[in-house]
């Protein structure tokens, strides 16, 4: 019940709340800022999984936990990255555009990458990942709710604008509950692997924030765009990671070990991004 109904419905609502804040212009903006979008998408879709893979070579984890780290690295940014970008003084429009477009792209990319990572790290012990079924499930609980939110914003703007604040608060509460449940359900696994899992996730988070800024500035983008790209690359949709981890755990009755990395990350990412936000708000690196 928890895994098959509550978790997917919670993620669907979180994605719907994201859609309420989006307009068609957010998707069309890709054509207006192609370089900034390309840099952000490259950091998120290519560099992030590569850094995660390298860290797992340096700090070996149990195979199922390692797969969970890779699942997290395949996830797009989420509502949290948009909020943190706004707090940091980054380009909110760019952050929203990256979140929206990469979230839709993830419906296609994540199933294939998850199947590959499971085979790579677990070999014969890997779960049988049905790429088509996983893609359809992701489409139904991510793309469809986002589309419904965008439609509401387009055809019922009054409702969308008034509903967005409370929807965001509910989405935040759901996120907190999901993270706590994921960690609590795998508490012993969490305690046993924290000495290695914690440093890997913290390093991944910190490195991507740094790489995001360096990559953006190297491409000639301004400070505000650089902040947005860094946070999109460094702050992932942990709820989606937990959900995908559950979807590939055949026969699981609760949160699976594949979801543990995303659950822990949902806590550690705030500890890592706090200094970055303070640095960004002070106008460093301008």
Short mmCIF file of C-alpha atoms in Angstrom, two decimals:
data_model
loop_
_atom_site.label_atom_id
_atom_site.label_comp_id
_atom_site.label_asym_id
_atom_site.label_seq_id
_atom_site.Cartn_x
_atom_site.Cartn_y
_atom_site.Cartn_z
CA UNK A 1 0.00 0.00 0.00
CA UNK A 2 2.73 2.45 1.02
CA UNK A 3 4.94 1.66 -1.96
CA UNK A 4 2.31 1.06 -4.62
CA UNK A 5 -0.18 3.81 -3.78
CA UNK A 6 0.93 6.42 -1.23
CA UNK A 7 4.41 7.08 -2.65
CA UNK A 8 3.40 7.41 -6.33
CA UNK A 9 0.38 9.57 -5.44
CA UNK A 10 2.58 11.80 -3.27
CA UNK A 11 5.11 12.25 -6.08
CA UNK A 12 2.28 12.94 -8.54
CA UNK A 13 0.98 15.71 -6.29
CA UNK A 14 4.47 17.16 -5.90
CA UNK A 15 4.86 17.21 -9.70
CA UNK A 16 1.39 18.76 -10.05
CA UNK A 17 2.44 21.54 -7.67
CA UNK A 18 5.48 22.10 -9.89
CA UNK A 19 3.24 22.32 -12.94
CA UNK A 20 1.03 24.95 -11.30
CA UNK A 21 4.01 27.30 -11.34
CA UNK A 22 4.86 26.66 -14.99
CA UNK A 23 3.67 28.26 -18.21
CA UNK A 24 4.18 27.34 -21.85
CA UNK A 25 6.74 30.16 -21.96
CA UNK A 26 8.93 28.23 -19.51
CA UNK A 27 9.33 25.47 -22.07
CA UNK A 28 9.69 27.88 -25.01
CA UNK A 29 12.46 29.71 -23.13
CA UNK A 30 14.87 26.95 -24.22
CA UNK A 31 15.03 28.61 -27.63
CA UNK A 32 15.63 32.03 -26.10
CA UNK A 33 18.53 31.04 -23.86
CA UNK A 34 20.00 28.04 -25.70
CA UNK A 35 23.51 28.31 -24.27
CA UNK A 36 22.44 28.59 -20.65
CA UNK A 37 19.98 25.73 -21.06
CA UNK A 38 22.52 23.54 -22.87
CA UNK A 39 25.13 24.07 -20.15
CA UNK A 40 22.63 23.30 -17.40
CA UNK A 41 21.24 20.23 -19.15
CA UNK A 42 24.75 18.92 -19.89
CA UNK A 43 25.78 19.33 -16.26
CA UNK A 44 22.68 17.52 -15.07
CA UNK A 45 22.34 14.77 -17.66
CA UNK A 46 25.99 13.94 -18.32
CA UNK A 47 28.39 15.27 -15.70
CA UNK A 48 26.29 14.44 -12.63
CA UNK A 49 25.98 10.69 -13.39
CA UNK A 50 29.67 10.59 -14.36
CA UNK A 51 30.75 12.15 -11.05
CA UNK A 52 28.47 9.76 -9.15
CA UNK A 53 30.00 6.79 -10.96
CA UNK A 54 33.56 7.98 -10.24
CA UNK A 55 32.76 8.49 -6.55
CA UNK A 56 31.41 4.94 -6.36
CA UNK A 57 34.68 3.66 -7.81
CA UNK A 58 36.57 5.55 -5.10
CA UNK A 59 34.17 4.71 -2.25
CA UNK A 60 32.66 1.25 -2.95
CA UNK A 61 29.20 0.68 -1.51
CA UNK A 62 27.01 -2.44 -1.36
CA UNK A 63 25.64 -3.01 -4.88
CA UNK A 64 22.00 -2.15 -4.14
CA UNK A 65 23.04 1.05 -2.33
CA UNK A 66 25.35 1.97 -5.23
CA UNK A 67 22.44 1.55 -7.65
CA UNK A 68 20.45 3.88 -5.43
CA UNK A 69 23.17 6.54 -5.70
CA UNK A 70 23.12 6.22 -9.48
CA UNK A 71 19.31 6.47 -9.53
CA UNK A 72 19.60 9.73 -7.61
CA UNK A 73 22.16 11.04 -10.13
CA UNK A 74 19.77 10.31 -13.00
CA UNK A 75 16.98 12.39 -11.44
CA UNK A 76 16.25 15.97 -12.55
CA UNK A 77 16.02 18.93 -10.24
CA UNK A 78 12.72 19.58 -8.53
CA UNK A 79 10.68 22.22 -6.76
CA UNK A 80 13.41 22.49 -4.10
CA UNK A 81 16.05 23.57 -6.62
CA UNK A 82 13.71 26.32 -7.84
CA UNK A 83 13.11 27.58 -4.31
CA UNK A 84 16.82 27.53 -3.45
CA UNK A 85 17.65 29.34 -6.69
CA UNK A 86 15.25 32.09 -5.76
CA UNK A 87 16.73 32.34 -2.25
CA UNK A 88 20.24 32.46 -3.71
CA UNK A 89 19.54 35.24 -6.18
CA UNK A 90 19.95 32.98 -9.21
CA UNK A 91 17.99 33.21 -12.45
CA UNK A 92 14.69 31.67 -11.40
CA UNK A 93 13.33 31.48 -14.97
CA UNK A 94 16.33 29.41 -16.07
CA UNK A 95 15.99 27.12 -13.05
CA UNK A 96 12.30 26.55 -13.74
CA UNK A 97 12.96 25.88 -17.43
CA UNK A 98 15.68 23.33 -16.64
CA UNK A 99 13.50 21.61 -14.06
CA UNK A 100 10.53 21.43 -16.41
CA UNK A 101 12.31 20.23 -19.54
CA UNK A 102 14.75 17.82 -17.87
CA UNK A 103 11.90 16.34 -15.80
CA UNK A 104 10.11 15.45 -19.03
CA UNK A 105 13.32 14.11 -20.59
CA UNK A 106 13.85 11.94 -17.51
CA UNK A 107 10.79 9.87 -18.45
CA UNK A 108 12.88 8.56 -21.37
CA UNK A 109 16.42 8.62 -19.97
CA UNK A 110 15.94 7.29 -16.43
CA UNK A 111 14.50 3.83 -17.22
CA UNK A 112 17.38 2.93 -19.56
CA UNK A 113 20.04 4.30 -17.22
CA UNK A 114 18.55 2.55 -14.19
CA UNK A 115 18.53 -0.77 -16.06
CA UNK A 116 22.17 -0.26 -17.03
CA UNK A 117 23.31 0.67 -13.52
CA UNK A 118 21.51 -2.29 -11.95
CA UNK A 119 23.20 -4.69 -14.37
CA UNK A 120 26.59 -3.03 -13.88
CA UNK A 121 26.65 -2.99 -10.08
CA UNK A 122 24.59 -6.08 -9.29
CA UNK A 123 25.20 -8.44 -12.20
CA UNK A 124 23.10 -11.60 -11.92
CA UNK A 125 21.56 -10.31 -8.68
CA UNK A 126 20.11 -7.27 -10.44
CA UNK A 127 16.32 -6.89 -10.39
CA UNK A 128 14.55 -7.38 -13.70
CA UNK A 129 14.01 -3.76 -14.77
CA UNK A 130 11.19 -3.51 -17.30
CA UNK A 131 12.27 -0.35 -19.11
CA UNK A 132 8.92 0.12 -20.84
CA UNK A 133 6.87 -0.38 -17.68
CA UNK A 134 9.15 1.92 -15.69
CA UNK A 135 8.93 4.58 -18.40
CA UNK A 136 5.13 4.38 -18.44
CA UNK A 137 4.98 4.56 -14.65
CA UNK A 138 7.26 7.60 -14.61
CA UNK A 139 5.20 9.23 -17.34
CA UNK A 140 1.99 8.76 -15.37
CA UNK A 141 3.37 10.06 -12.05
CA UNK A 142 5.61 12.86 -13.36
CA UNK A 143 4.80 14.08 -16.89
CA UNK A 144 1.00 13.80 -16.62
CA UNK A 145 0.72 15.72 -13.30
CA UNK A 146 3.08 18.42 -14.61
CA UNK A 147 0.96 18.71 -17.77
CA UNK A 148 -2.21 18.98 -15.68
CA UNK A 149 -0.61 21.72 -13.58
CA UNK A 150 0.49 23.63 -16.68
CA UNK A 151 -3.02 23.24 -18.15
CA UNK A 152 -4.55 24.58 -14.95
CA UNK A 153 -2.18 27.57 -15.07
CA UNK A 154 -3.14 28.15 -18.73
CA UNK A 155 -6.91 27.72 -18.60
CA UNK A 156 -7.68 28.55 -14.95
CA UNK A 157 -4.95 31.03 -13.97
CA UNK A 158 -6.91 32.39 -11.03
CA UNK A 159 -7.22 28.94 -9.49
CA UNK A 160 -3.59 28.05 -10.25
CA UNK A 161 -2.17 31.23 -8.77
CA UNK A 162 -4.26 30.94 -5.59
CA UNK A 163 -3.64 27.19 -5.27
CA UNK A 164 0.12 27.25 -5.88
CA UNK A 165 1.18 28.47 -2.39
CA UNK A 166 -0.78 25.85 -0.44
CA UNK A 167 0.06 23.16 -3.00
CA UNK A 168 3.75 23.94 -2.53
CA UNK A 169 3.41 23.72 1.24
CA UNK A 170 1.66 20.35 0.99
CA UNK A 171 4.31 19.15 -1.47
CA UNK A 172 7.05 20.17 0.97
CA UNK A 173 5.33 18.33 3.81
CA UNK A 174 4.94 15.22 1.66
CA UNK A 175 8.62 15.38 0.73
CA UNK A 176 9.65 15.51 4.40
CA UNK A 177 7.36 12.58 5.28
CA UNK A 178 8.68 10.48 2.37
CA UNK A 179 12.31 11.13 3.30
CA UNK A 180 11.73 10.27 6.96
CA UNK A 181 9.87 7.10 5.99
CA UNK A 182 12.59 6.01 3.55
CA UNK A 183 15.33 6.41 6.16
CA UNK A 184 13.30 4.97 9.04
CA UNK A 185 12.23 1.90 7.05
CA UNK A 186 15.87 1.15 6.22
CA UNK A 187 17.25 2.37 9.55
CA UNK A 188 19.71 -0.45 10.19
CA UNK A 189 20.89 -0.35 6.57
CA UNK A 190 21.23 3.42 6.96
CA UNK A 191 23.32 3.11 10.15
CA UNK A 192 25.51 0.36 8.69
CA UNK A 193 26.33 2.32 5.53
CA UNK A 194 26.27 5.90 6.80
CA UNK A 195 30.08 6.15 7.19
CA UNK A 196 30.47 5.57 3.45
CA UNK A 197 27.11 6.68 2.04
CA UNK A 198 27.13 10.06 3.80
CA UNK A 199 30.51 11.19 2.42
CA UNK A 200 29.61 10.01 -1.10
CA UNK A 201 26.35 11.97 -1.15
CA UNK A 202 27.89 15.07 0.44
CA UNK A 203 30.81 14.95 -2.00
CA UNK A 204 28.44 14.49 -4.95
CA UNK A 205 26.32 17.44 -3.85
CA UNK A 206 29.28 19.74 -3.17
CA UNK A 207 31.19 18.81 -6.32
CA UNK A 208 28.19 19.45 -8.56
CA UNK A 209 27.57 22.86 -7.02
CA UNK A 210 31.19 23.77 -7.71
CA UNK A 211 31.25 22.21 -11.17
CA UNK A 212 27.99 23.92 -12.08
CA UNK A 213 29.40 27.35 -11.29
CA UNK A 214 32.76 26.68 -12.99
CA UNK A 215 31.13 25.24 -16.11
CA UNK A 216 28.67 28.11 -16.42
CA UNK A 217 31.29 30.82 -15.90
CA UNK A 218 33.62 29.08 -18.36
CA UNK A 219 30.81 29.28 -20.91
CA UNK A 220 30.58 33.04 -20.36
CA UNK A 221 27.32 33.01 -18.40
CA UNK A 222 26.71 35.59 -15.68
CA UNK A 223 26.64 34.99 -11.94
CA UNK A 224 22.85 34.60 -11.68
CA UNK A 225 22.72 31.99 -14.44
CA UNK A 226 25.70 30.23 -12.88
CA UNK A 227 23.93 29.98 -9.53
CA UNK A 228 20.80 28.57 -11.18
CA UNK A 229 22.78 25.96 -13.12
CA UNK A 230 24.80 24.96 -10.04
CA UNK A 231 21.67 24.38 -7.98
CA UNK A 232 19.92 22.49 -10.77
CA UNK A 233 22.96 20.22 -11.11
CA UNK A 234 23.55 19.91 -7.37
CA UNK A 235 20.03 19.56 -5.96
CA UNK A 236 18.10 16.59 -7.29
CA UNK A 237 14.50 15.44 -7.01
CA UNK A 238 15.01 13.03 -4.11
CA UNK A 239 11.32 12.10 -4.08
CA UNK A 240 11.59 10.81 -7.64
CA UNK A 241 14.70 8.86 -6.68
CA UNK A 242 12.85 7.21 -3.79
CA UNK A 243 9.91 6.40 -6.06
CA UNK A 244 12.05 4.90 -8.83
CA UNK A 245 13.95 2.90 -6.22
CA UNK A 246 10.64 1.47 -5.06
CA UNK A 247 9.36 0.77 -8.57
CA UNK A 248 12.32 -1.46 -9.45
CA UNK A 249 12.17 -3.41 -6.17
CA UNK A 250 10.02 -6.34 -7.19
CA UNK A 251 7.75 -7.58 -4.43
CA UNK A 252 8.85 -4.96 -1.90
CA UNK A 253 6.31 -4.08 0.79
CA UNK A 254 8.05 -0.91 2.02
CA UNK A 255 10.77 1.46 0.92
CA UNK A 256 13.56 -0.47 -0.79
CA UNK A 257 17.33 -0.21 -0.24
CA UNK A 258 17.46 1.30 -3.75
CA UNK A 259 15.66 4.33 -2.30
CA UNK A 260 17.97 4.80 0.68
CA UNK A 261 20.50 7.07 -1.05
CA UNK A 262 17.75 9.44 -2.17
CA UNK A 263 16.25 9.44 1.31
CA UNK A 264 19.56 10.34 2.95
CA UNK A 265 20.25 12.90 0.24
CA UNK A 266 16.94 14.57 1.01
CA UNK A 267 18.49 15.46 4.38
CA UNK A 268 22.15 16.09 3.54
CA UNK A 269 21.47 18.34 0.54
CA UNK A 270 20.25 21.11 2.84
CA UNK A 271 23.41 20.92 4.93
CA UNK A 272 25.59 21.18 1.82
CA UNK A 273 23.64 23.87 -0.02
CA UNK A 274 23.30 26.19 3.00
CA UNK A 275 26.89 27.54 2.71
CA UNK A 276 26.46 27.83 -1.06
CA UNK A 277 23.32 29.92 -0.62
CA UNK A 278 25.10 32.21 1.85
CA UNK A 279 28.00 32.61 -0.62
CA UNK A 280 25.61 33.34 -3.48
CA UNK A 281 23.58 35.89 -1.51
CA UNK A 282 26.74 37.79 -0.62
CA UNK A 283 27.44 38.24 -4.31
CA UNK A 284 30.66 36.19 -4.31
CA UNK A 285 32.10 35.23 -7.65
CA UNK A 286 30.42 38.09 -9.49
#
